[in-house]
């Protein structure tokens, strides 16, 4: 299952995109769509210029100085590809566009710690919405092309533990629902589903801060794809009895 894009593909942004050249402003900042657009991850060649997400490259102007202020890049069609605000050669805010004029992504700074990025399909539908805290994913939602929510996750403000994690099939059927039910005890409840939408298994987990893991605890019920209870398993600290 893909996790947007913005959860599991960060390394692609920085290493795969780093091989692409971003020309100095005022040179010939014109590109073919095939040069900049990846069929899965979109337009990622600017991510290496984004220090908020770990990018450590900088962009110069035609004279070789670190770029300051607004800059634009274009497609060979004449349509806008990128508009970004640069400070010392690095991006602070930017918008990328498909060759058809639809916005591809929008990155902005929310406050001293938080930033956000919205990514879109080429038909204008939302693809992913992510809020970062010090460069790490704090909250994210991924969507199928039809607009159906695919995956959502949110961490506590300090990023130490999850508040929830939910995954859905393209028709909206739940696949995995993982939610915090007792904050003080860090107690969670999880439901996993068969492909037909019937409940497959459910039970409780406890967050272990020393192992930084969520361990099954107590009774876990297992069902067949018709909804019949098959058995009840018992767990202690993640170990099945």
PDB file of N, CA and C in Angstrom, residues 92-198:
ATOM      1  N   UNK A  92      11.536  28.679   0.484  1.00  0.00           N
ATOM      2  CA  UNK A  92      10.729  28.928   1.676  1.00  0.00           C
ATOM      3  C   UNK A  92       9.250  28.661   1.410  1.00  0.00           C
ATOM      4  N   UNK A  93       8.838  28.892   0.166  1.00  0.00           N
ATOM      5  CA  UNK A  93       7.452  28.636  -0.238  1.00  0.00           C
ATOM      6  C   UNK A  93       7.442  28.444  -1.746  1.00  0.00           C
ATOM      7  N   UNK A  94       6.620  27.521  -2.243  1.00  0.00           N
ATOM      8  CA  UNK A  94       6.577  27.330  -3.691  1.00  0.00           C
ATOM      9  C   UNK A  94       5.325  26.597  -4.130  1.00  0.00           C
ATOM     10  N   UNK A  95       5.026  26.764  -5.415  1.00  0.00           N
ATOM     11  CA  UNK A  95       3.944  26.054  -6.082  1.00  0.00           C
ATOM     12  C   UNK A  95       4.502  25.473  -7.377  1.00  0.00           C
ATOM     13  N   UNK A  96       4.180  24.207  -7.640  1.00  0.00           N
ATOM     14  CA  UNK A  96       4.517  23.562  -8.903  1.00  0.00           C
ATOM     15  C   UNK A  96       3.229  23.300  -9.677  1.00  0.00           C
ATOM     16  N   UNK A  97       3.343  23.237 -11.003  1.00  0.00           N
ATOM     17  CA  UNK A  97       2.168  23.074 -11.856  1.00  0.00           C
ATOM     18  C   UNK A  97       2.405  22.012 -12.918  1.00  0.00           C
ATOM     19  N   UNK A  98       1.315  21.331 -13.301  1.00  0.00           N
ATOM     20  CA  UNK A  98       1.344  20.463 -14.462  1.00  0.00           C
ATOM     21  C   UNK A  98       1.320  21.323 -15.728  1.00  0.00           C
ATOM     22  N   UNK A  99       1.663  20.697 -16.850  1.00  0.00           N
ATOM     23  CA  UNK A  99       1.673  21.429 -18.112  1.00  0.00           C
ATOM     24  C   UNK A  99       0.273  21.863 -18.535  1.00  0.00           C
ATOM     25  N   UNK A 100      -0.770  21.209 -17.972  1.00  0.00           N
ATOM     26  CA  UNK A 100      -2.142  21.599 -18.311  1.00  0.00           C
ATOM     27  C   UNK A 100      -2.646  22.768 -17.474  1.00  0.00           C
ATOM     28  N   UNK A 101      -1.796  23.286 -16.577  1.00  0.00           N
ATOM     29  CA  UNK A 101      -2.164  24.441 -15.766  1.00  0.00           C
ATOM     30  C   UNK A 101      -2.641  24.112 -14.368  1.00  0.00           C
ATOM     31  N   UNK A 102      -2.944  22.841 -14.104  1.00  0.00           N
ATOM     32  CA  UNK A 102      -3.375  22.449 -12.760  1.00  0.00           C
ATOM     33  C   UNK A 102      -2.190  22.493 -11.800  1.00  0.00           C
ATOM     34  N   UNK A 103      -2.463  22.933 -10.561  1.00  0.00           N
ATOM     35  CA  UNK A 103      -1.419  22.940  -9.544  1.00  0.00           C
ATOM     36  C   UNK A 103      -1.031  21.504  -9.189  1.00  0.00           C
ATOM     37  N   UNK A 104       0.298  21.265  -9.065  1.00  0.00           N
ATOM     38  CA  UNK A 104       0.792  19.932  -8.716  1.00  0.00           C
ATOM     39  C   UNK A 104       1.091  19.816  -7.233  1.00  0.00           C
ATOM     40  N   UNK A 105       1.640  20.864  -6.632  1.00  0.00           N
ATOM     41  CA  UNK A 105       1.858  20.893  -5.181  1.00  0.00           C
ATOM     42  C   UNK A 105       2.044  22.322  -4.705  1.00  0.00           C
ATOM     43  N   UNK A 106       1.780  22.501  -3.408  1.00  0.00           N
ATOM     44  CA  UNK A 106       1.895  23.807  -2.767  1.00  0.00           C
ATOM     45  C   UNK A 106       2.533  23.601  -1.396  1.00  0.00           C
ATOM     46  N   UNK A 107       3.723  24.157  -1.189  1.00  0.00           N
ATOM     47  CA  UNK A 107       4.435  24.048   0.078  1.00  0.00           C
ATOM     48  C   UNK A 107       4.495  25.417   0.730  1.00  0.00           C
ATOM     49  N   UNK A 108       4.223  25.457   2.044  1.00  0.00           N
ATOM     50  CA  UNK A 108       4.302  26.732   2.762  1.00  0.00           C
ATOM     51  C   UNK A 108       4.713  26.500   4.205  1.00  0.00           C
ATOM     52  N   UNK A 109       5.226  27.546   4.832  1.00  0.00           N
ATOM     53  CA  UNK A 109       5.574  27.529   6.254  1.00  0.00           C
ATOM     54  C   UNK A 109       4.367  27.988   7.058  1.00  0.00           C
ATOM     55  N   UNK A 110       3.982  27.191   8.054  1.00  0.00           N
ATOM     56  CA  UNK A 110       2.858  27.540   8.922  1.00  0.00           C
ATOM     57  C   UNK A 110       3.324  28.400  10.090  1.00  0.00           C
ATOM     58  N   UNK A 111       4.366  27.930  10.776  1.00  0.00           N
ATOM     59  CA  UNK A 111       4.941  28.682  11.886  1.00  0.00           C
ATOM     60  C   UNK A 111       6.394  28.246  12.055  1.00  0.00           C
ATOM     61  N   UNK A 112       6.974  28.542  13.209  1.00  0.00           N
ATOM     62  CA  UNK A 112       8.398  28.288  13.434  1.00  0.00           C
ATOM     63  C   UNK A 112       8.766  26.811  13.309  1.00  0.00           C
ATOM     64  N   UNK A 113       7.824  25.928  13.638  1.00  0.00           N
ATOM     65  CA  UNK A 113       8.092  24.489  13.634  1.00  0.00           C
ATOM     66  C   UNK A 113       7.375  23.736  12.521  1.00  0.00           C
ATOM     67  N   UNK A 114       6.230  24.238  12.091  1.00  0.00           N
ATOM     68  CA  UNK A 114       5.373  23.465  11.199  1.00  0.00           C
ATOM     69  C   UNK A 114       5.366  23.996   9.764  1.00  0.00           C
ATOM     70  N   UNK A 115       5.313  23.064   8.833  1.00  0.00           N
ATOM     71  CA  UNK A 115       5.149  23.382   7.423  1.00  0.00           C
ATOM     72  C   UNK A 115       4.077  22.462   6.851  1.00  0.00           C
ATOM     73  N   UNK A 116       3.589  22.788   5.671  1.00  0.00           N
ATOM     74  CA  UNK A 116       2.568  21.935   5.052  1.00  0.00           C
ATOM     75  C   UNK A 116       2.823  21.800   3.562  1.00  0.00           C
ATOM     76  N   UNK A 117       2.396  20.668   3.017  1.00  0.00           N
ATOM     77  CA  UNK A 117       2.464  20.440   1.579  1.00  0.00           C
ATOM     78  C   UNK A 117       1.195  19.746   1.115  1.00  0.00           C
ATOM     79  N   UNK A 118       0.548  20.330   0.112  1.00  0.00           N
ATOM     80  CA  UNK A 118      -0.601  19.715  -0.542  1.00  0.00           C
ATOM     81  C   UNK A 118      -0.167  19.295  -1.938  1.00  0.00           C
ATOM     82  N   UNK A 119      -0.471  18.058  -2.319  1.00  0.00           N
ATOM     83  CA  UNK A 119      -0.115  17.524  -3.629  1.00  0.00           C
ATOM     84  C   UNK A 119      -1.407  17.140  -4.348  1.00  0.00           C
ATOM     85  N   UNK A 120      -1.456  17.399  -5.669  1.00  0.00           N
ATOM     86  CA  UNK A 120      -2.678  17.207  -6.440  1.00  0.00           C
ATOM     87  C   UNK A 120      -2.447  16.296  -7.647  1.00  0.00           C
ATOM     88  N   UNK A 121      -3.513  15.616  -8.072  1.00  0.00           N
ATOM     89  CA  UNK A 121      -3.509  14.909  -9.348  1.00  0.00           C
ATOM     90  C   UNK A 121      -3.644  15.925 -10.478  1.00  0.00           C
ATOM     91  N   UNK A 122      -3.350  15.480 -11.702  1.00  0.00           N
ATOM     92  CA  UNK A 122      -3.384  16.432 -12.817  1.00  0.00           C
ATOM     93  C   UNK A 122      -4.788  16.841 -13.221  1.00  0.00           C
ATOM     94  N   UNK A 123      -5.824  16.205 -12.610  1.00  0.00           N
ATOM     95  CA  UNK A 123      -7.195  16.647 -12.850  1.00  0.00           C
ATOM     96  C   UNK A 123      -7.679  17.636 -11.797  1.00  0.00           C
ATOM     97  N   UNK A 124      -6.788  17.984 -10.849  1.00  0.00           N
ATOM     98  CA  UNK A 124      -7.127  18.940  -9.801  1.00  0.00           C
ATOM     99  C   UNK A 124      -7.550  18.318  -8.492  1.00  0.00           C
ATOM    100  N   UNK A 125      -7.823  17.013  -8.476  1.00  0.00           N
ATOM    101  CA  UNK A 125      -8.198  16.347  -7.232  1.00  0.00           C
ATOM    102  C   UNK A 125      -7.010  16.280  -6.271  1.00  0.00           C
ATOM    103  N   UNK A 126      -7.303  16.380  -4.987  1.00  0.00           N
ATOM    104  CA  UNK A 126      -6.236  16.308  -3.979  1.00  0.00           C
ATOM    105  C   UNK A 126      -5.641  14.906  -3.954  1.00  0.00           C
ATOM    106  N   UNK A 127      -4.328  14.823  -3.861  1.00  0.00           N
ATOM    107  CA  UNK A 127      -3.606  13.551  -3.817  1.00  0.00           C
ATOM    108  C   UNK A 127      -3.063  13.287  -2.418  1.00  0.00           C
ATOM    109  N   UNK A 128      -2.556  14.312  -1.770  1.00  0.00           N
ATOM    110  CA  UNK A 128      -2.009  14.147  -0.421  1.00  0.00           C
ATOM    111  C   UNK A 128      -1.976  15.492   0.283  1.00  0.00           C
ATOM    112  N   UNK A 129      -2.244  15.463   1.583  1.00  0.00           N
ATOM    113  CA  UNK A 129      -2.144  16.652   2.433  1.00  0.00           C
ATOM    114  C   UNK A 129      -1.285  16.271   3.628  1.00  0.00           C
ATOM    115  N   UNK A 130      -0.190  16.997   3.844  1.00  0.00           N
ATOM    116  CA  UNK A 130       0.741  16.640   4.908  1.00  0.00           C
ATOM    117  C   UNK A 130       1.157  17.873   5.693  1.00  0.00           C
ATOM    118  N   UNK A 131       1.190  17.717   7.016  1.00  0.00           N
ATOM    119  CA  UNK A 131       1.753  18.742   7.904  1.00  0.00           C
ATOM    120  C   UNK A 131       3.010  18.151   8.523  1.00  0.00           C
ATOM    121  N   UNK A 132       4.115  18.893   8.433  1.00  0.00           N
ATOM    122  CA  UNK A 132       5.399  18.461   8.975  1.00  0.00           C
ATOM    123  C   UNK A 132       5.731  19.247  10.247  1.00  0.00           C
ATOM    124  N   UNK A 133       6.426  18.584  11.164  1.00  0.00           N
ATOM    125  CA  UNK A 133       6.925  19.222  12.372  1.00  0.00           C
ATOM    126  C   UNK A 133       8.426  18.998  12.413  1.00  0.00           C
ATOM    127  N   UNK A 134       9.199  20.058  12.265  1.00  0.00           N
ATOM    128  CA  UNK A 134      10.661  19.940  12.186  1.00  0.00           C
ATOM    129  C   UNK A 134      11.085  18.941  11.103  1.00  0.00           C
ATOM    130  N   UNK A 135      10.365  18.927  10.003  1.00  0.00           N
ATOM    131  CA  UNK A 135      10.718  18.072   8.877  1.00  0.00           C
ATOM    132  C   UNK A 135      10.164  16.671   8.924  1.00  0.00           C
ATOM    133  N   UNK A 136       9.571  16.263  10.047  1.00  0.00           N
ATOM    134  CA  UNK A 136       8.979  14.931  10.166  1.00  0.00           C
ATOM    135  C   UNK A 136       7.463  15.022   9.987  1.00  0.00           C
ATOM    136  N   UNK A 137       6.868  13.970   9.458  1.00  0.00           N
ATOM    137  CA  UNK A 137       5.429  13.957   9.228  1.00  0.00           C
ATOM    138  C   UNK A 137       4.691  13.949  10.557  1.00  0.00           C
ATOM    139  N   UNK A 138       3.847  14.945  10.740  1.00  0.00           N
ATOM    140  CA  UNK A 138       3.018  15.028  11.938  1.00  0.00           C
ATOM    141  C   UNK A 138       1.594  14.547  11.645  1.00  0.00           C
ATOM    142  N   UNK A 139       1.114  14.910  10.461  1.00  0.00           N
ATOM    143  CA  UNK A 139      -0.251  14.557  10.080  1.00  0.00           C
ATOM    144  C   UNK A 139      -0.309  14.450   8.563  1.00  0.00           C
ATOM    145  N   UNK A 140      -0.952  13.404   8.053  1.00  0.00           N
ATOM    146  CA  UNK A 140      -0.974  13.221   6.610  1.00  0.00           C
ATOM    147  C   UNK A 140      -2.229  12.476   6.175  1.00  0.00           C
ATOM    148  N   UNK A 141      -2.689  12.820   4.982  1.00  0.00           N
ATOM    149  CA  UNK A 141      -3.800  12.115   4.349  1.00  0.00           C
ATOM    150  C   UNK A 141      -3.449  11.874   2.894  1.00  0.00           C
ATOM    151  N   UNK A 142      -3.699  10.644   2.413  1.00  0.00           N
ATOM    152  CA  UNK A 142      -3.511  10.287   1.010  1.00  0.00           C
ATOM    153  C   UNK A 142      -4.871   9.951   0.404  1.00  0.00           C
ATOM    154  N   UNK A 143      -5.027  10.276  -0.872  1.00  0.00           N
ATOM    155  CA  UNK A 143      -6.303  10.060  -1.544  1.00  0.00           C
ATOM    156  C   UNK A 143      -6.120   9.289  -2.840  1.00  0.00           C
ATOM    157  N   UNK A 144      -7.104   8.464  -3.183  1.00  0.00           N
ATOM    158  CA  UNK A 144      -7.148   7.807  -4.481  1.00  0.00           C
ATOM    159  C   UNK A 144      -7.539   8.834  -5.551  1.00  0.00           C
ATOM    160  N   UNK A 145      -7.284   8.524  -6.836  1.00  0.00           N
ATOM    161  CA  UNK A 145      -7.668   9.462  -7.901  1.00  0.00           C
ATOM    162  C   UNK A 145      -9.153   9.804  -7.925  1.00  0.00           C
ATOM    163  N   UNK A 146     -10.008   8.886  -7.423  1.00  0.00           N
ATOM    164  CA  UNK A 146     -11.444   9.150  -7.413  1.00  0.00           C
ATOM    165  C   UNK A 146     -11.879  10.041  -6.253  1.00  0.00           C
ATOM    166  N   UNK A 147     -10.925  10.470  -5.414  1.00  0.00           N
ATOM    167  CA  UNK A 147     -11.241  11.351  -4.290  1.00  0.00           C
ATOM    168  C   UNK A 147     -11.438  10.633  -2.971  1.00  0.00           C
ATOM    169  N   UNK A 148     -11.504   9.314  -2.997  1.00  0.00           N
ATOM    170  CA  UNK A 148     -11.685   8.527  -1.775  1.00  0.00           C
ATOM    171  C   UNK A 148     -10.417   8.569  -0.915  1.00  0.00           C
ATOM    172  N   UNK A 149     -10.591   8.769   0.369  1.00  0.00           N
ATOM    173  CA  UNK A 149      -9.480   8.736   1.303  1.00  0.00           C
ATOM    174  C   UNK A 149      -8.852   7.343   1.318  1.00  0.00           C
ATOM    175  N   UNK A 150      -7.527   7.276   1.156  1.00  0.00           N
ATOM    176  CA  UNK A 150      -6.808   6.006   1.157  1.00  0.00           C
ATOM    177  C   UNK A 150      -6.138   5.723   2.489  1.00  0.00           C
ATOM    178  N   UNK A 151      -5.515   6.742   3.053  1.00  0.00           N
ATOM    179  CA  UNK A 151      -4.714   6.537   4.272  1.00  0.00           C
ATOM    180  C   UNK A 151      -4.631   7.853   5.029  1.00  0.00           C
ATOM    181  N   UNK A 152      -4.705   7.773   6.359  1.00  0.00           N
ATOM    182  CA  UNK A 152      -4.526   8.963   7.177  1.00  0.00           C
ATOM    183  C   UNK A 152      -3.808   8.585   8.464  1.00  0.00           C
ATOM    184  N   UNK A 153      -2.962   9.491   8.928  1.00  0.00           N
ATOM    185  CA  UNK A 153      -2.193   9.244  10.135  1.00  0.00           C
ATOM    186  C   UNK A 153      -1.966  10.569  10.847  1.00  0.00           C
ATOM    187  N   UNK A 154      -1.939  10.533  12.165  1.00  0.00           N
ATOM    188  CA  UNK A 154      -1.608  11.732  12.939  1.00  0.00           C
ATOM    189  C   UNK A 154      -0.845  11.326  14.193  1.00  0.00           C
ATOM    190  N   UNK A 155       0.225  12.059  14.484  1.00  0.00           N
ATOM    191  CA  UNK A 155       1.017  11.856  15.686  1.00  0.00           C
ATOM    192  C   UNK A 155       0.681  12.919  16.723  1.00  0.00           C
ATOM    193  N   UNK A 156       1.026  12.637  17.959  1.00  0.00           N
ATOM    194  CA  UNK A 156       0.903  13.632  19.011  1.00  0.00           C
ATOM    195  C   UNK A 156       1.829  14.809  18.698  1.00  0.00           C
ATOM    196  N   UNK A 157       1.601  15.931  19.366  1.00  0.00           N
ATOM    197  CA  UNK A 157       2.336  17.155  19.064  1.00  0.00           C
ATOM    198  C   UNK A 157       3.847  16.989  19.162  1.00  0.00           C
ATOM    199  N   UNK A 158       4.303  16.132  20.073  1.00  0.00           N
ATOM    200  CA  UNK A 158       5.737  15.900  20.238  1.00  0.00           C
ATOM    201  C   UNK A 158       6.262  14.770  19.347  1.00  0.00           C
ATOM    202  N   UNK A 159       5.389  14.198  18.535  1.00  0.00           N
ATOM    203  CA  UNK A 159       5.722  13.103  17.607  1.00  0.00           C
ATOM    204  C   UNK A 159       6.143  11.816  18.305  1.00  0.00           C
ATOM    205  N   UNK A 160       5.890  11.699  19.603  1.00  0.00           N
ATOM    206  CA  UNK A 160       6.348  10.529  20.351  1.00  0.00           C
ATOM    207  C   UNK A 160       5.473   9.301  20.124  1.00  0.00           C
ATOM    208  N   UNK A 161       4.211   9.502  19.794  1.00  0.00           N
ATOM    209  CA  UNK A 161       3.312   8.356  19.622  1.00  0.00           C
ATOM    210  C   UNK A 161       2.181   8.731  18.662  1.00  0.00           C
ATOM    211  N   UNK A 162       1.514   7.705  18.154  1.00  0.00           N
ATOM    212  CA  UNK A 162       0.418   7.894  17.220  1.00  0.00           C
ATOM    213  C   UNK A 162      -0.882   8.253  17.932  1.00  0.00           C
ATOM    214  N   UNK A 163      -1.695   9.064  17.264  1.00  0.00           N
ATOM    215  CA  UNK A 163      -3.069   9.283  17.699  1.00  0.00           C
ATOM    216  C   UNK A 163      -4.008   8.347  16.941  1.00  0.00           C
ATOM    217  N   UNK A 164      -3.743   8.175  15.654  1.00  0.00           N
ATOM    218  CA  UNK A 164      -4.512   7.224  14.852  1.00  0.00           C
ATOM    219  C   UNK A 164      -3.770   6.930  13.555  1.00  0.00           C
ATOM    220  N   UNK A 165      -4.158   5.804  12.939  1.00  0.00           N
ATOM    221  CA  UNK A 165      -3.668   5.407  11.619  1.00  0.00           C
ATOM    222  C   UNK A 165      -4.784   4.598  10.978  1.00  0.00           C
ATOM    223  N   UNK A 166      -5.286   5.057   9.834  1.00  0.00           N
ATOM    224  CA  UNK A 166      -6.436   4.403   9.200  1.00  0.00           C
ATOM    225  C   UNK A 166      -6.167   4.223   7.708  1.00  0.00           C
ATOM    226  N   UNK A 167      -6.512   3.045   7.185  1.00  0.00           N
ATOM    227  CA  UNK A 167      -6.332   2.752   5.767  1.00  0.00           C
ATOM    228  C   UNK A 167      -7.648   2.231   5.185  1.00  0.00           C
ATOM    229  N   UNK A 168      -7.921   2.620   3.929  1.00  0.00           N
ATOM    230  CA  UNK A 168      -9.179   2.267   3.285  1.00  0.00           C
ATOM    231  C   UNK A 168      -8.932   1.772   1.859  1.00  0.00           C
ATOM    232  N   UNK A 169      -9.812   0.912   1.369  1.00  0.00           N
ATOM    233  CA  UNK A 169      -9.782   0.484  -0.023  1.00  0.00           C
ATOM    234  C   UNK A 169     -10.353   1.599  -0.895  1.00  0.00           C
ATOM    235  N   UNK A 170     -10.223   1.436  -2.208  1.00  0.00           N
ATOM    236  CA  UNK A 170     -10.640   2.507  -3.119  1.00  0.00           C
ATOM    237  C   UNK A 170     -12.140   2.748  -3.102  1.00  0.00           C
ATOM    238  N   UNK A 171     -12.911   1.749  -2.657  1.00  0.00           N
ATOM    239  CA  UNK A 171     -14.365   1.936  -2.556  1.00  0.00           C
ATOM    240  C   UNK A 171     -14.791   2.453  -1.188  1.00  0.00           C
ATOM    241  N   UNK A 172     -13.803   2.763  -0.325  1.00  0.00           N
ATOM    242  CA  UNK A 172     -14.109   3.292   1.004  1.00  0.00           C
ATOM    243  C   UNK A 172     -14.176   2.255   2.095  1.00  0.00           C
ATOM    244  N   UNK A 173     -14.064   0.971   1.728  1.00  0.00           N
ATOM    245  CA  UNK A 173     -14.100  -0.101   2.722  1.00  0.00           C
ATOM    246  C   UNK A 173     -12.874  -0.009   3.631  1.00  0.00           C
ATOM    247  N   UNK A 174     -13.050  -0.074   4.952  1.00  0.00           N
ATOM    248  CA  UNK A 174     -11.886  -0.009   5.847  1.00  0.00           C
ATOM    249  C   UNK A 174     -10.995  -1.234   5.710  1.00  0.00           C
ATOM    250  N   UNK A 175      -9.687  -1.023   5.850  1.00  0.00           N
ATOM    251  CA  UNK A 175      -8.715  -2.108   5.798  1.00  0.00           C
ATOM    252  C   UNK A 175      -7.979  -2.274   7.114  1.00  0.00           C
ATOM    253  N   UNK A 176      -7.641  -1.151   7.740  1.00  0.00           N
ATOM    254  CA  UNK A 176      -6.875  -1.173   8.989  1.00  0.00           C
ATOM    255  C   UNK A 176      -7.207   0.094   9.761  1.00  0.00           C
ATOM    256  N   UNK A 177      -7.828  -0.064  10.932  1.00  0.00           N
ATOM    257  CA  UNK A 177      -8.191   1.079  11.776  1.00  0.00           C
ATOM    258  C   UNK A 177      -7.456   0.939  13.097  1.00  0.00           C
ATOM    259  N   UNK A 178      -6.578   1.876  13.387  1.00  0.00           N
ATOM    260  CA  UNK A 178      -5.717   1.842  14.569  1.00  0.00           C
ATOM    261  C   UNK A 178      -5.883   3.181  15.279  1.00  0.00           C
ATOM    262  N   UNK A 179      -6.421   3.169  16.517  1.00  0.00           N
ATOM    263  CA  UNK A 179      -6.785   4.421  17.176  1.00  0.00           C
ATOM    264  C   UNK A 179      -6.440   4.401  18.664  1.00  0.00           C
ATOM    265  N   UNK A 180      -5.999   5.536  19.159  1.00  0.00           N
ATOM    266  CA  UNK A 180      -5.747   5.715  20.594  1.00  0.00           C
ATOM    267  C   UNK A 180      -7.089   5.844  21.313  1.00  0.00           C
ATOM    268  N   UNK A 181      -7.314   5.015  22.337  1.00  0.00           N
ATOM    269  CA  UNK A 181      -8.593   5.058  23.054  1.00  0.00           C
ATOM    270  C   UNK A 181      -8.436   5.540  24.501  1.00  0.00           C
ATOM    271  N   UNK A 182      -7.219   5.369  25.080  1.00  0.00           N
ATOM    272  CA  UNK A 182      -6.955   5.877  26.421  1.00  0.00           C
ATOM    273  C   UNK A 182      -5.576   6.525  26.427  1.00  0.00           C
ATOM    274  N   UNK A 183      -5.579   7.859  26.427  1.00  0.00           N
ATOM    275  CA  UNK A 183      -4.345   8.611  26.248  1.00  0.00           C
ATOM    276  C   UNK A 183      -3.340   8.368  27.367  1.00  0.00           C
ATOM    277  N   UNK A 184      -3.782   8.423  28.619  1.00  0.00           N
ATOM    278  CA  UNK A 184      -2.850   8.283  29.740  1.00  0.00           C
ATOM    279  C   UNK A 184      -2.172   6.916  29.758  1.00  0.00           C
ATOM    280  N   UNK A 185      -2.904   5.897  29.408  1.00  0.00           N
ATOM    281  CA  UNK A 185      -2.354   4.540  29.409  1.00  0.00           C
ATOM    282  C   UNK A 185      -1.716   4.173  28.073  1.00  0.00           C
ATOM    283  N   UNK A 186      -1.843   5.071  27.095  1.00  0.00           N
ATOM    284  CA  UNK A 186      -1.355   4.801  25.729  1.00  0.00           C
ATOM    285  C   UNK A 186      -1.923   3.478  25.222  1.00  0.00           C
ATOM    286  N   UNK A 187      -3.222   3.336  25.425  1.00  0.00           N
ATOM    287  CA  UNK A 187      -3.932   2.128  25.031  1.00  0.00           C
ATOM    288  C   UNK A 187      -4.632   2.353  23.692  1.00  0.00           C
ATOM    289  N   UNK A 188      -4.460   1.417  22.770  1.00  0.00           N
ATOM    290  CA  UNK A 188      -5.010   1.530  21.421  1.00  0.00           C
ATOM    291  C   UNK A 188      -5.947   0.369  21.133  1.00  0.00           C
ATOM    292  N   UNK A 189      -6.800   0.587  20.154  1.00  0.00           N
ATOM    293  CA  UNK A 189      -7.631  -0.499  19.640  1.00  0.00           C
ATOM    294  C   UNK A 189      -7.415  -0.581  18.138  1.00  0.00           C
ATOM    295  N   UNK A 190      -7.268  -1.805  17.623  1.00  0.00           N
ATOM    296  CA  UNK A 190      -7.029  -1.999  16.202  1.00  0.00           C
ATOM    297  C   UNK A 190      -8.023  -2.985  15.623  1.00  0.00           C
ATOM    298  N   UNK A 191      -8.509  -2.666  14.412  1.00  0.00           N
ATOM    299  CA  UNK A 191      -9.371  -3.559  13.649  1.00  0.00           C
ATOM    300  C   UNK A 191      -8.757  -3.759  12.274  1.00  0.00           C
ATOM    301  N   UNK A 192      -8.557  -5.023  11.888  1.00  0.00           N
ATOM    302  CA  UNK A 192      -8.070  -5.375  10.562  1.00  0.00           C
ATOM    303  C   UNK A 192      -9.197  -6.083   9.813  1.00  0.00           C
ATOM    304  N   UNK A 193      -9.307  -5.843   8.498  1.00  0.00           N
ATOM    305  CA  UNK A 193     -10.465  -6.314   7.746  1.00  0.00           C
ATOM    306  C   UNK A 193     -10.065  -7.227   6.588  1.00  0.00           C
ATOM    307  N   UNK A 194     -10.955  -8.165   6.244  1.00  0.00           N
ATOM    308  CA  UNK A 194     -10.807  -8.969   5.042  1.00  0.00           C
ATOM    309  C   UNK A 194     -11.036  -8.074   3.823  1.00  0.00           C
ATOM    310  N   UNK A 195     -10.584  -8.495   2.626  1.00  0.00           N
ATOM    311  CA  UNK A 195     -10.809  -7.701   1.402  1.00  0.00           C
ATOM    312  C   UNK A 195     -12.277  -7.402   1.116  1.00  0.00           C
ATOM    313  N   UNK A 196     -13.179  -8.262   1.597  1.00  0.00           N
ATOM    314  CA  UNK A 196     -14.609  -8.030   1.349  1.00  0.00           C
ATOM    315  C   UNK A 196     -15.237  -7.072   2.353  1.00  0.00           C
ATOM    316  N   UNK A 197     -14.426  -6.548   3.285  1.00  0.00           N
ATOM    317  CA  UNK A 197     -14.932  -5.579   4.257  1.00  0.00           C
ATOM    318  C   UNK A 197     -15.333  -6.176   5.587  1.00  0.00           C
ATOM    319  N   UNK A 198     -15.379  -7.499   5.685  1.00  0.00           N
ATOM    320  CA  UNK A 198     -15.703  -8.149   6.956  1.00  0.00           C
ATOM    321  C   UNK A 198     -14.522  -8.024   7.924  1.00  0.00           C
TER     322      UNK A 198
END
